[in-house]
């Protein structure tokens, strides 16, 4: 394969560098546009500038910011989809359990509308009092700045930004 792509999610960013290292190629991270087969755009400096990167590697290992692209059509296309058999368990780690936050709200990373609160709200009570009804009215996801999360006004999984979730409302 000439191009191996992963979404720029926690699990994609976990696997892609291992694949790139095994192939001894550089990883092309976080692309938001494809210019040519070897040339891509990606945000740098926390999104304040866009870099155009070109790779001379034979195999391109790429992580993709999926919010930068339109969804692919669910039907059509000619590529074959193959199911790979799972490899044997190395026994080095075990799945213990999973606690998923349940919410009727849109998922933050996919939301079209986001109401995000910051430090100015002053407390968790005020955050909920001001942000929640507005988000309900707008059918919006709720976000928070890092400052608001650090101050305990909002839970960590609401944090938007460089060290939080990448959003594209
Ligand atoms: C390496 C690094 C990574 C970071 N990553 C992230 C990230 O991923 N996400 C993120 O959000 N931040 C991140 N930050 C932090 C970021 O730089 C800002 O500090 C933070 O986002 C500011 O949050 P804020 O707007 O809630 O607070 P502030 O900057 O404190 O802004 C509060 C604003 O509210 C106003 N205000 C205060 N009281 C009131 C009031 N009563 N009524 C009306 N207005 C009022 C103030 O005047 C001010 O303008 C990062 C920082 C670093 C160094």
PDB file of C-alpha atoms and ligand atoms in Angstrom, residues 117-122 144-148 150 159-165, ligand 1:
ATOM      1  CA  UNK A 117     -17.964  28.240  28.962  1.00  0.00           C
ATOM      2  CA  UNK A 118     -14.839  29.712  30.533  1.00  0.00           C
ATOM      3  CA  UNK A 119     -13.346  30.989  33.742  1.00  0.00           C
ATOM      4  CA  UNK A 120     -15.634  34.024  33.799  1.00  0.00           C
ATOM      5  CA  UNK A 121     -18.496  31.773  34.952  1.00  0.00           C
ATOM      6  CA  UNK A 122     -16.839  31.564  38.343  1.00  0.00           C
ATOM      7  CA  UNK A 144     -15.342  24.353  28.367  1.00  0.00           C
ATOM      8  CA  UNK A 145     -12.002  26.123  28.323  1.00  0.00           C
ATOM      9  CA  UNK A 146      -9.037  24.567  30.023  1.00  0.00           C
ATOM     10  CA  UNK A 147      -9.167  27.272  32.663  1.00  0.00           C
ATOM     11  CA  UNK A 148     -12.762  26.301  33.486  1.00  0.00           C
ATOM     12  CA  UNK A 150      -8.764  23.276  35.789  1.00  0.00           C
ATOM     13  CA  UNK A 159     -12.388  20.596  27.382  1.00  0.00           C
ATOM     14  CA  UNK A 160     -11.992  22.104  23.928  1.00  0.00           C
ATOM     15  CA  UNK A 161      -8.678  23.025  22.378  1.00  0.00           C
ATOM     16  CA  UNK A 162      -5.074  22.058  21.869  1.00  0.00           C
ATOM     17  CA  UNK A 163      -4.942  19.852  24.949  1.00  0.00           C
ATOM     18  CA  UNK A 164      -8.660  19.053  24.816  1.00  0.00           C
ATOM     19  CA  UNK A 165     -10.929  17.973  22.003  1.00  0.00           C
TER      20      UNK A 165
HETATM   21  C1  LIG B   1       0.425  24.407  26.464  1.00  0.00           C
HETATM   22  C2  LIG B   1      -0.945  24.962  26.734  1.00  0.00           C
HETATM   23  C3  LIG B   1      -2.043  24.285  26.247  1.00  0.00           C
HETATM   24  C4  LIG B   1      -3.320  24.792  26.461  1.00  0.00           C
HETATM   25  N1  LIG B   1      -4.359  24.086  25.964  1.00  0.00           N
HETATM   26  C5  LIG B   1      -5.592  24.577  26.121  1.00  0.00           C
HETATM   27  C6  LIG B   1      -6.715  23.889  25.605  1.00  0.00           C
HETATM   28  O1  LIG B   1      -6.589  22.807  25.011  1.00  0.00           O
HETATM   29  N2  LIG B   1      -7.933  24.445  25.785  1.00  0.00           N
HETATM   30  C7  LIG B   1      -8.108  25.632  26.446  1.00  0.00           C
HETATM   31  O2  LIG B   1      -9.259  26.091  26.567  1.00  0.00           O
HETATM   32  N3  LIG B   1      -7.065  26.286  26.958  1.00  0.00           N
HETATM   33  C8  LIG B   1      -5.819  25.796  26.828  1.00  0.00           C
HETATM   34  N4  LIG B   1      -4.792  26.485  27.380  1.00  0.00           N
HETATM   35  C9  LIG B   1      -5.095  27.649  28.229  1.00  0.00           C
HETATM   36  C10 LIG B   1      -5.374  28.919  27.420  1.00  0.00           C
HETATM   37  O3  LIG B   1      -4.160  29.532  27.079  1.00  0.00           O
HETATM   38  C11 LIG B   1      -6.187  29.936  28.230  1.00  0.00           C
HETATM   39  O4  LIG B   1      -5.540  30.202  29.446  1.00  0.00           O
HETATM   40  C12 LIG B   1      -7.591  29.509  28.568  1.00  0.00           C
HETATM   41  O5  LIG B   1      -8.221  28.926  27.464  1.00  0.00           O
HETATM   42  C13 LIG B   1      -8.371  30.717  28.964  1.00  0.00           C
HETATM   43  O6  LIG B   1      -9.642  30.282  29.392  1.00  0.00           O
HETATM   44  P1  LIG B   1     -10.821  31.291  29.694  1.00  0.00           P
HETATM   45  O7  LIG B   1     -11.167  32.069  28.488  1.00  0.00           O
HETATM   46  O8  LIG B   1     -11.867  30.455  30.340  1.00  0.00           O
HETATM   47  O9  LIG B   1     -10.280  32.229  30.853  1.00  0.00           O
HETATM   48  P2  LIG B   1      -9.672  33.673  30.884  1.00  0.00           P
HETATM   49  O10 LIG B   1      -8.582  33.858  29.910  1.00  0.00           O
HETATM   50  O11 LIG B   1      -9.412  33.957  32.323  1.00  0.00           O
HETATM   51  O12 LIG B   1     -10.838  34.561  30.340  1.00  0.00           O
HETATM   52  C14 LIG B   1     -11.930  34.926  31.137  1.00  0.00           C
HETATM   53  C15 LIG B   1     -12.560  36.171  30.499  1.00  0.00           C
HETATM   54  O13 LIG B   1     -13.774  36.456  31.175  1.00  0.00           O
HETATM   55  C16 LIG B   1     -13.799  37.803  31.552  1.00  0.00           C
HETATM   56  N5  LIG B   1     -14.583  37.868  32.788  1.00  0.00           N
HETATM   57  C17 LIG B   1     -14.193  37.578  34.038  1.00  0.00           C
HETATM   58  N6  LIG B   1     -15.198  37.742  34.904  1.00  0.00           N
HETATM   59  C18 LIG B   1     -16.289  38.113  34.157  1.00  0.00           C
HETATM   60  C19 LIG B   1     -17.637  38.419  34.482  1.00  0.00           C
HETATM   61  N7  LIG B   1     -18.096  38.376  35.737  1.00  0.00           N
HETATM   62  N8  LIG B   1     -18.473  38.752  33.483  1.00  0.00           N
HETATM   63  C20 LIG B   1     -18.021  38.803  32.206  1.00  0.00           C
HETATM   64  N9  LIG B   1     -16.744  38.510  31.847  1.00  0.00           N
HETATM   65  C21 LIG B   1     -15.898  38.194  32.822  1.00  0.00           C
HETATM   66  C22 LIG B   1     -12.371  38.221  31.754  1.00  0.00           C
HETATM   67  O14 LIG B   1     -12.214  39.587  31.585  1.00  0.00           O
HETATM   68  C23 LIG B   1     -11.700  37.419  30.628  1.00  0.00           C
HETATM   69  O15 LIG B   1     -11.744  38.109  29.403  1.00  0.00           O
HETATM   70  C24 LIG B   1      -3.506  25.988  27.180  1.00  0.00           C
HETATM   71  C25 LIG B   1      -2.398  26.655  27.676  1.00  0.00           C
HETATM   72  C26 LIG B   1      -1.138  26.162  27.468  1.00  0.00           C
HETATM   73  C27 LIG B   1       0.032  26.913  28.028  1.00  0.00           C
END
